[in-house]
PDB file of C-alpha atoms in Angstrom:
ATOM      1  CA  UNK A 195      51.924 131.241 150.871  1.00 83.00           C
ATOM      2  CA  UNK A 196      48.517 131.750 149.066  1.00 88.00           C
ATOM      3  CA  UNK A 197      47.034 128.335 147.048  1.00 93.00           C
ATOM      4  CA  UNK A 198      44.032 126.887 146.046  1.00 96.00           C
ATOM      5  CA  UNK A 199      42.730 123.582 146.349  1.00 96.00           C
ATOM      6  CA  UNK A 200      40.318 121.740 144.094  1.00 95.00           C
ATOM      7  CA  UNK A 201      38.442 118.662 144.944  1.00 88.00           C
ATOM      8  CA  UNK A 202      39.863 115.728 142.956  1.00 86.00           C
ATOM      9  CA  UNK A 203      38.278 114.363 139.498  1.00 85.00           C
ATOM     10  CA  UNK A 204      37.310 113.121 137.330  1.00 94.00           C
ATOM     11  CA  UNK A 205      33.567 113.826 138.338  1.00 96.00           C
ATOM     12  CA  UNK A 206      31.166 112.093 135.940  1.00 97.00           C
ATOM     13  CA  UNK A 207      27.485 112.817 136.198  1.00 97.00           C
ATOM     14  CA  UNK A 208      24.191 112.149 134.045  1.00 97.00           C
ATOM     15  CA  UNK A 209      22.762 114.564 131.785  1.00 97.00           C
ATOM     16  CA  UNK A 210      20.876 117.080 133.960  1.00 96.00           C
ATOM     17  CA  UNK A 211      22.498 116.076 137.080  1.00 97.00           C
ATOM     18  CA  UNK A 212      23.564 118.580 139.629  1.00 97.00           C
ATOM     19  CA  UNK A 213      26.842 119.750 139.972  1.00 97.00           C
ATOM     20  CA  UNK A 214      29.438 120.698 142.322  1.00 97.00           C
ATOM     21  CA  UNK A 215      32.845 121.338 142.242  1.00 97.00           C
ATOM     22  CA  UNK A 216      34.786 122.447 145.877  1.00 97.00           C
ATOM     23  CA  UNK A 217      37.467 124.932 145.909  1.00 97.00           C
ATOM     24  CA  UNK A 218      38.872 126.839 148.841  1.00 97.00           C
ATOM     25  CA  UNK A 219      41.837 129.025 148.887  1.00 96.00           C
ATOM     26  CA  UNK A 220      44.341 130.326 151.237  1.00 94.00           C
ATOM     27  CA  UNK A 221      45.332 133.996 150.982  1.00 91.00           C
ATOM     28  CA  UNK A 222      46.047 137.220 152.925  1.00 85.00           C
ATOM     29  CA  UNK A 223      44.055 140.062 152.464  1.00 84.00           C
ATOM     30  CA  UNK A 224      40.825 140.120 149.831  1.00 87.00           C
ATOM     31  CA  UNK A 225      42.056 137.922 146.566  1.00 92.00           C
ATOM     32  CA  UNK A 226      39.462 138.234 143.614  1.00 93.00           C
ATOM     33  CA  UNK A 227      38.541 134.575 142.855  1.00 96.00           C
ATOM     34  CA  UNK A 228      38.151 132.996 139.412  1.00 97.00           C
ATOM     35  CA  UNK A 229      36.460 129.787 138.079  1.00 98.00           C
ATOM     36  CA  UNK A 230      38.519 129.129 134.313  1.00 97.00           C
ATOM     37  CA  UNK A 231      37.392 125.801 132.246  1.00 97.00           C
ATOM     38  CA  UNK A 232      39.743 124.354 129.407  1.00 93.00           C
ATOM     39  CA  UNK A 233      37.649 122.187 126.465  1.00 92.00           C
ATOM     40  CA  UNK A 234      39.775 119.860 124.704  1.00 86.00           C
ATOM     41  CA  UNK A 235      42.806 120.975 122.907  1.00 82.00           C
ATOM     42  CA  UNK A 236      42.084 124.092 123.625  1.00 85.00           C
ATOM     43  CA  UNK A 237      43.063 126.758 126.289  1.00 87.00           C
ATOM     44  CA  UNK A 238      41.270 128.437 129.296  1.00 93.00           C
ATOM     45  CA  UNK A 239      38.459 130.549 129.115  1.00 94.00           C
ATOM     46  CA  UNK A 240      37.572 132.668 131.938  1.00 95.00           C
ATOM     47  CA  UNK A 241      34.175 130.833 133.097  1.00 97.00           C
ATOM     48  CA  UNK A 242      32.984 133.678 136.285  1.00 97.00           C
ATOM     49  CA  UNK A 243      34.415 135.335 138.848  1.00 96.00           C
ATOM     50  CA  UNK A 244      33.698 137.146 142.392  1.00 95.00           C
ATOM     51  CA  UNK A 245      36.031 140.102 143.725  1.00 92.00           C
ATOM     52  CA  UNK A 246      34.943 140.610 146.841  1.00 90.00           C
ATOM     53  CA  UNK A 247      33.020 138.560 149.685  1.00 92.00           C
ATOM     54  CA  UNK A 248      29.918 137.583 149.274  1.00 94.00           C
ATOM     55  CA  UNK A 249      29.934 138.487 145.302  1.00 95.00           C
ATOM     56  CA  UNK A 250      28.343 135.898 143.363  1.00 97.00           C
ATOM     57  CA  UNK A 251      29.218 135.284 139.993  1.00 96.00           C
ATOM     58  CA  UNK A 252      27.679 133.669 137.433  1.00 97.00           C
ATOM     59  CA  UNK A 253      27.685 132.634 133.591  1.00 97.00           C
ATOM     60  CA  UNK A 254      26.364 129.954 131.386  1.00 95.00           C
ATOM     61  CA  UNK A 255      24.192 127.847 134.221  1.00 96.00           C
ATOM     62  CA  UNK A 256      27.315 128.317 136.344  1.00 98.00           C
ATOM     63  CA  UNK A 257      27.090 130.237 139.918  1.00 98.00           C
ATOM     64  CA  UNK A 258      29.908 130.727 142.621  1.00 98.00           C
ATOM     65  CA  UNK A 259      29.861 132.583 145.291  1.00 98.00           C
ATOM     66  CA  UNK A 260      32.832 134.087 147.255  1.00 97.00           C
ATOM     67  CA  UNK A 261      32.368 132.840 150.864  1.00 96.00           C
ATOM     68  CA  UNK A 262      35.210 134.529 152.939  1.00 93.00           C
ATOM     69  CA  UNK A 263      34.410 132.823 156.422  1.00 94.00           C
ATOM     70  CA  UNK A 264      34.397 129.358 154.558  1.00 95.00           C
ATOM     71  CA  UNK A 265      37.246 130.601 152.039  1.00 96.00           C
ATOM     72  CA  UNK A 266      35.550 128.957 149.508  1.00 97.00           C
ATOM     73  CA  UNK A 267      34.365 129.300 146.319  1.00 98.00           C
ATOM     74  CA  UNK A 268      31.859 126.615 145.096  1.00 98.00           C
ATOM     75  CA  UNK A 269      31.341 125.841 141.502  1.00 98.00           C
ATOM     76  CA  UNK A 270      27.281 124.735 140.797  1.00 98.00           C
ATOM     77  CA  UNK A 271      25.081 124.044 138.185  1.00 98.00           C
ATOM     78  CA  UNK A 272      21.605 122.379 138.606  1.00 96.00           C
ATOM     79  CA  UNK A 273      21.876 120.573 135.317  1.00 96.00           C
ATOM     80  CA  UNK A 274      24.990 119.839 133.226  1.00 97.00           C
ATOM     81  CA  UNK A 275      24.908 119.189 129.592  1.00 97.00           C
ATOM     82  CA  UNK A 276      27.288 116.682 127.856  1.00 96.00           C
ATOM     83  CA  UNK A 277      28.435 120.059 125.833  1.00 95.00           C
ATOM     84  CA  UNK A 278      29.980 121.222 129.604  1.00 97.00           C
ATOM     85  CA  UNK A 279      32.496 118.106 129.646  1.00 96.00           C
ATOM     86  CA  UNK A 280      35.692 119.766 130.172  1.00 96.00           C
ATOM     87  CA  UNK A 281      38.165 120.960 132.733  1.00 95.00           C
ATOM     88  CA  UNK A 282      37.254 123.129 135.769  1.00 97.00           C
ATOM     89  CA  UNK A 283      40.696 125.275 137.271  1.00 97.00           C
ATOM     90  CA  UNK A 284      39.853 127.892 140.612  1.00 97.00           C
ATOM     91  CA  UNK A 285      42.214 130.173 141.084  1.00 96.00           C
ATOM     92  CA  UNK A 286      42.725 133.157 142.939  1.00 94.00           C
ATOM     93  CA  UNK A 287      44.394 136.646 142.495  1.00 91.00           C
ATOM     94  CA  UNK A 288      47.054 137.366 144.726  1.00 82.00           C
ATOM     95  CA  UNK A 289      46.184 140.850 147.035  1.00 78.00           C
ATOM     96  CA  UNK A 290      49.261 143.208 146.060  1.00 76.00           C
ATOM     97  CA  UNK A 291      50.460 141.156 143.334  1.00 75.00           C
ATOM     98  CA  UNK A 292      47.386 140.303 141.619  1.00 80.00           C
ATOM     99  CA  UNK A 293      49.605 137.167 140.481  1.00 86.00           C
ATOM    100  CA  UNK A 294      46.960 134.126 139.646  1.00 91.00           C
ATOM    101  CA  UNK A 295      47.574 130.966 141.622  1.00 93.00           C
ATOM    102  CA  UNK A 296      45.841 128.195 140.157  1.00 95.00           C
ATOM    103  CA  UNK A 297      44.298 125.135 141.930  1.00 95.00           C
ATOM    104  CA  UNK A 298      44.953 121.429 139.969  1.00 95.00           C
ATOM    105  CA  UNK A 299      41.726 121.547 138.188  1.00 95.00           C
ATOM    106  CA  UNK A 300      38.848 119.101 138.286  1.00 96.00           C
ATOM    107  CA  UNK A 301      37.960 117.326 134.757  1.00 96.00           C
ATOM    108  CA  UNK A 302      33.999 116.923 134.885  1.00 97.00           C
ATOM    109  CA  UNK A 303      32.688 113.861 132.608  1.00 96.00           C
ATOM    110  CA  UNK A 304      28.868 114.286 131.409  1.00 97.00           C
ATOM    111  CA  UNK A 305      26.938 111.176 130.252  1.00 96.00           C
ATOM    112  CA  UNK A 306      24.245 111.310 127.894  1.00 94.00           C
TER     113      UNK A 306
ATOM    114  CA  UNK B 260      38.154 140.114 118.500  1.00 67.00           C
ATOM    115  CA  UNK B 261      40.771 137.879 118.014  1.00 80.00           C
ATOM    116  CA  UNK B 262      42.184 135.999 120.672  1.00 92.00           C
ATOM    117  CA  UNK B 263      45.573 135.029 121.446  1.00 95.00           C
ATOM    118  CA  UNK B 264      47.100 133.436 118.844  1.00 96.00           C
ATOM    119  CA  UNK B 265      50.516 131.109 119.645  1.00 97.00           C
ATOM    120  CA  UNK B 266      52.067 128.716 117.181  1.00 96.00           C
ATOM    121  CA  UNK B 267      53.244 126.108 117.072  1.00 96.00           C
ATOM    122  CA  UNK B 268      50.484 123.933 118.560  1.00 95.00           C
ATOM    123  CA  UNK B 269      52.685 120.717 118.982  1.00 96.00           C
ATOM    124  CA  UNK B 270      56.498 120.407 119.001  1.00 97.00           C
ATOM    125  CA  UNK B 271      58.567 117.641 119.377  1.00 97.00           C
ATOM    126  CA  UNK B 272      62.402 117.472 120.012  1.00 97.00           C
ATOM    127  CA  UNK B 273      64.611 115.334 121.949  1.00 97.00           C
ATOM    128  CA  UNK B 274      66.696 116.738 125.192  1.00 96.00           C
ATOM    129  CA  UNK B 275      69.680 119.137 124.601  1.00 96.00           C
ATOM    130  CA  UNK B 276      67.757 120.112 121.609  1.00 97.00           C
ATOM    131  CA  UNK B 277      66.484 124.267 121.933  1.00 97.00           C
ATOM    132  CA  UNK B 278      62.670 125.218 121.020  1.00 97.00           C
ATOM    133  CA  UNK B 279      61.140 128.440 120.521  1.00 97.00           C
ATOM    134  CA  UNK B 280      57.144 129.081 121.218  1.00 97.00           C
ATOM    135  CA  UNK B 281      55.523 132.277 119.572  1.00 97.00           C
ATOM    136  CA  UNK B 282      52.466 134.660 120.766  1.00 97.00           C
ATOM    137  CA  UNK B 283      50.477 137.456 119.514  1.00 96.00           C
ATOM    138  CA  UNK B 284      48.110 138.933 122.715  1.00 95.00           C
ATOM    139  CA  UNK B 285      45.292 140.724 121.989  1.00 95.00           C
ATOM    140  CA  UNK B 286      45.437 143.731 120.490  1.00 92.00           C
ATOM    141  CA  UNK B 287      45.997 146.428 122.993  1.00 91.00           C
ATOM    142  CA  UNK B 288      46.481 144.400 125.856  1.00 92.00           C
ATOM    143  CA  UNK B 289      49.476 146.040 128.192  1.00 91.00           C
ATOM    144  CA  UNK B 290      50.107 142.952 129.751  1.00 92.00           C
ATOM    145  CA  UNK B 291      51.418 138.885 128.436  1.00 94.00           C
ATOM    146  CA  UNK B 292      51.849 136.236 130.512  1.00 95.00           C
ATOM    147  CA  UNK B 293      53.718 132.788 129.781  1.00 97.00           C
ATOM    148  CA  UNK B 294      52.481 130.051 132.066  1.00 97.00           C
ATOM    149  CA  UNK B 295      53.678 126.009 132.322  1.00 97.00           C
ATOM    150  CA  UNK B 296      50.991 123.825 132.128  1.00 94.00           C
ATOM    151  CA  UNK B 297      52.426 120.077 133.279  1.00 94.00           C
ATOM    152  CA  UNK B 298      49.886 117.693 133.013  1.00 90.00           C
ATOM    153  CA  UNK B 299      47.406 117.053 135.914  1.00 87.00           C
ATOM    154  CA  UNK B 300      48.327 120.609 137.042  1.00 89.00           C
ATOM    155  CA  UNK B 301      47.380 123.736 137.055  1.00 91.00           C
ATOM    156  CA  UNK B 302      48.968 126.375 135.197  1.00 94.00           C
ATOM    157  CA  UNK B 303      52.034 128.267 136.835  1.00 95.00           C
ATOM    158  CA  UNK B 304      53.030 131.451 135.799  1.00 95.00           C
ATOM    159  CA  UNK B 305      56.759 131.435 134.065  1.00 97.00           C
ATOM    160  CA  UNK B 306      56.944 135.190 133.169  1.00 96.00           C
ATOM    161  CA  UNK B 307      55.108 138.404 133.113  1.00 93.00           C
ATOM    162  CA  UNK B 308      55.612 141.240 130.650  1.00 93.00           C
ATOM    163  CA  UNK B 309      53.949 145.076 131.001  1.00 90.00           C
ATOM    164  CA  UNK B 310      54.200 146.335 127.955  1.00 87.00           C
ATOM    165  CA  UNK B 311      57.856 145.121 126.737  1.00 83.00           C
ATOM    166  CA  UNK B 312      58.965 145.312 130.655  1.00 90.00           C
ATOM    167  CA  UNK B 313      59.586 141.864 132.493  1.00 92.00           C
ATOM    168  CA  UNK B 314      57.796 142.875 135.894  1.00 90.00           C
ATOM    169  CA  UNK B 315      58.279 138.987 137.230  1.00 91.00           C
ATOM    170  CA  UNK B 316      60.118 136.474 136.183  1.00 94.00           C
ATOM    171  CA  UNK B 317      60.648 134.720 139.811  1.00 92.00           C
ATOM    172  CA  UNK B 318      59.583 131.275 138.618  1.00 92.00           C
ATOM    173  CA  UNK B 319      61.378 130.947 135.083  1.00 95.00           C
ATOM    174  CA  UNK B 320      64.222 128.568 134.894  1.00 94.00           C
ATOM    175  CA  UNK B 321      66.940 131.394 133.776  1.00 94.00           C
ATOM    176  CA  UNK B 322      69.436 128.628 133.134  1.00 95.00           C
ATOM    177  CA  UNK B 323      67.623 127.007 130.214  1.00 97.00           C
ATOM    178  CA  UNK B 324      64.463 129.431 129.665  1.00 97.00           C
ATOM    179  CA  UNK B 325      64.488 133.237 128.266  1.00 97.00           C
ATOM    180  CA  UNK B 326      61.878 135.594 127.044  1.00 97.00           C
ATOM    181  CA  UNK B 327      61.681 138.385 124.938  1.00 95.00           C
ATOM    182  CA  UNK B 328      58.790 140.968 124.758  1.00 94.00           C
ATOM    183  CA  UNK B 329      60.128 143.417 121.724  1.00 82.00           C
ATOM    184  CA  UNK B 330      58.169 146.339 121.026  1.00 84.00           C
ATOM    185  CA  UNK B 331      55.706 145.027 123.529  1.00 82.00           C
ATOM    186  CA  UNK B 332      53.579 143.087 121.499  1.00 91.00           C
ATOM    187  CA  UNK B 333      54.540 140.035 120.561  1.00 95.00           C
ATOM    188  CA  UNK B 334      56.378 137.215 122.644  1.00 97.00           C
ATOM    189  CA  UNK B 335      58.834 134.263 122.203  1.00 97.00           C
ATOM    190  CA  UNK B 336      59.579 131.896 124.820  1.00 98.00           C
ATOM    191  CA  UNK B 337      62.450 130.369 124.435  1.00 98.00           C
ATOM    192  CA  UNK B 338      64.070 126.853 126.260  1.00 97.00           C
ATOM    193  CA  UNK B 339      68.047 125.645 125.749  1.00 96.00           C
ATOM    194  CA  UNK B 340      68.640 123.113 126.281  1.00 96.00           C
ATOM    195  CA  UNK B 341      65.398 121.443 126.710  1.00 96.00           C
ATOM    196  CA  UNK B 342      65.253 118.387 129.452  1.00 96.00           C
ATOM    197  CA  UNK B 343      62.595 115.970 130.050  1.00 97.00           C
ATOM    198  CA  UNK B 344      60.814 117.911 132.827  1.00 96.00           C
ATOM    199  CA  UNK B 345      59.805 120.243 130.519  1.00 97.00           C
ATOM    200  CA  UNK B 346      57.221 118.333 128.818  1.00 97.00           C
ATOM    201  CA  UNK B 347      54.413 120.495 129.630  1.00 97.00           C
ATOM    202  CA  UNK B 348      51.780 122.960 127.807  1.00 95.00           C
ATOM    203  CA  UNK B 349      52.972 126.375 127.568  1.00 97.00           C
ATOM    204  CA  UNK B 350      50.265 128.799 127.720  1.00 96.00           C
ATOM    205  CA  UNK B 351      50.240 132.560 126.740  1.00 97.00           C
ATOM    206  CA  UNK B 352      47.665 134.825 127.837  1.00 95.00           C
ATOM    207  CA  UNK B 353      47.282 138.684 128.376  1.00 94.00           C
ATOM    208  CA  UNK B 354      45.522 141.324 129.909  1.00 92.00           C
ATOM    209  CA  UNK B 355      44.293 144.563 129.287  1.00 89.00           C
ATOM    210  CA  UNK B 356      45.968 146.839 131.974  1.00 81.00           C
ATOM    211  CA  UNK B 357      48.145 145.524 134.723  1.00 70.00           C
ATOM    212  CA  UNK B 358      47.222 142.648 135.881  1.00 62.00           C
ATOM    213  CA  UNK B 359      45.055 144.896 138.300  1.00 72.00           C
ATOM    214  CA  UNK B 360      42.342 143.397 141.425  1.00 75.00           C
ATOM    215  CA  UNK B 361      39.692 141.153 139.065  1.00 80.00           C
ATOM    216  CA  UNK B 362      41.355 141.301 136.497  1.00 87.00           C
ATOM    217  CA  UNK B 363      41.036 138.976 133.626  1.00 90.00           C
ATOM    218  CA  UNK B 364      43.604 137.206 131.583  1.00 92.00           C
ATOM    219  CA  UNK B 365      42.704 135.589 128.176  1.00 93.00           C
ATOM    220  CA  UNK B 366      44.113 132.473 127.449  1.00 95.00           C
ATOM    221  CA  UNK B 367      45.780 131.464 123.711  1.00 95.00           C
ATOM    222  CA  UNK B 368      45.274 127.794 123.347  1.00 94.00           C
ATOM    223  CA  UNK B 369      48.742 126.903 123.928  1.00 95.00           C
ATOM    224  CA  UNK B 370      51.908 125.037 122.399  1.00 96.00           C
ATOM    225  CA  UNK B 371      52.376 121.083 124.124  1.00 95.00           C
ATOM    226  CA  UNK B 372      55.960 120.167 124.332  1.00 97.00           C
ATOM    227  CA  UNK B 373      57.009 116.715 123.902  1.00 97.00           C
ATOM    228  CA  UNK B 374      60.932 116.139 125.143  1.00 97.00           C
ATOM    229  CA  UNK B 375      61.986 112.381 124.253  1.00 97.00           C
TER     230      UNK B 375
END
């Protein structure tokens, strides 16, 4: 079956420190990929997303980029701000379906 | 715009008990979701409503959990008798259209369970 799978946190980085967070995905067909991140007490907002390969999306500082011979879908930002402390979920949309499947998420600590 | 609005935030009851979680999607949206949020995971979807229609409900526990889309606009989820194992974050979110190729959902900021 189609899933998504995160790299494991918690990251913590520096203030202005690069950033990456791995996801790659298993899936039939052409899914539309998502990146969603979830602040404290609060729920997920939808972050960027690519829907078809080679699409990069972006938003905020944050780029991904579908990569359908790697099936993967990078999260990067070339410097992260305490304010982007939070929780990073990939997911994908299910071709046919268009059901999300969500990956574990990855919670990112900044440092000032 | 306002978002999706779900109340309560925080419930606590012990097992056997029942619980009821509310939403409100955004205003025209076609589409509501219910998702189970356990902690250190990522959401999985419970139930999926077009308009007041339940087009899948493949993952909810039918034993214990119902839901109700009336008029197809607001939501209640709905668990009895509640076990441990639910502990978890229930999430609403909808959509605009059908849950269509790209399309995004929009998150409420969800009610956490506590079963004791």
């Amino acid at each position: 079956g189609n899933s998504v799978t995160q790299m494991e946190g918690p990251v913590t980085l520096s203030e202005e420190a690069f950033l990456t967070i791995n996801c790659t995905y298993t899936a039939t067909g052409y899914p539309s990929l998502f990146w969603y991140v979830q602040y404290p007490g609060e729920g997920l907002q939808l972050l960027l997303k690519a829907t078809k390969a080679d699409d990069k999306g972006s938003n905020k500082g944050f780029e991904a980029t579908y990569r359908k011979e790697t099936t993967s879908f990078h999260l990067e930002k070339g410097s992260v701000q305490v304010s982007d402390s939070a929780v990073y979920f990939c997911a994908l949309s299910d071709t046919g379906t268009y059901k999300y499947i969500f990956g574990t998420g990855t919670r990112l600590k900044v440092l000032a | 715009e306002a978002g999706v609005a779900q109340s309560p935030r925080y419930k606590i009851i012990e097992k056997r008990q029942s619980v009821a979680f509310w939403c409100n999607p955004i205003s025209g949206h076609a589409t509501l979701y219910w998702y189970q949020q356990i902690l250190g995971q990522g959401p999985k979807l419970l139930i999926q409503f077009q308009n007041n229609g339940v087009v899948d409900d493949s993952q909810l526990p039918k034993d214990r959990f119902s839901a109700e889309r009336l008029k197809g606009v607001d939501s209640t989820l709905k668990i009895q008798p509640a076990k441990l194992e639910d502990s978890a974050v229930y999430l609403c979110a909808s959509s605009l259209v059908s849950g269509g190729p790209g399309e995004t959902q929009y998150f409420g900021p969800g009610t956490r369970l506590l079963v004791l």
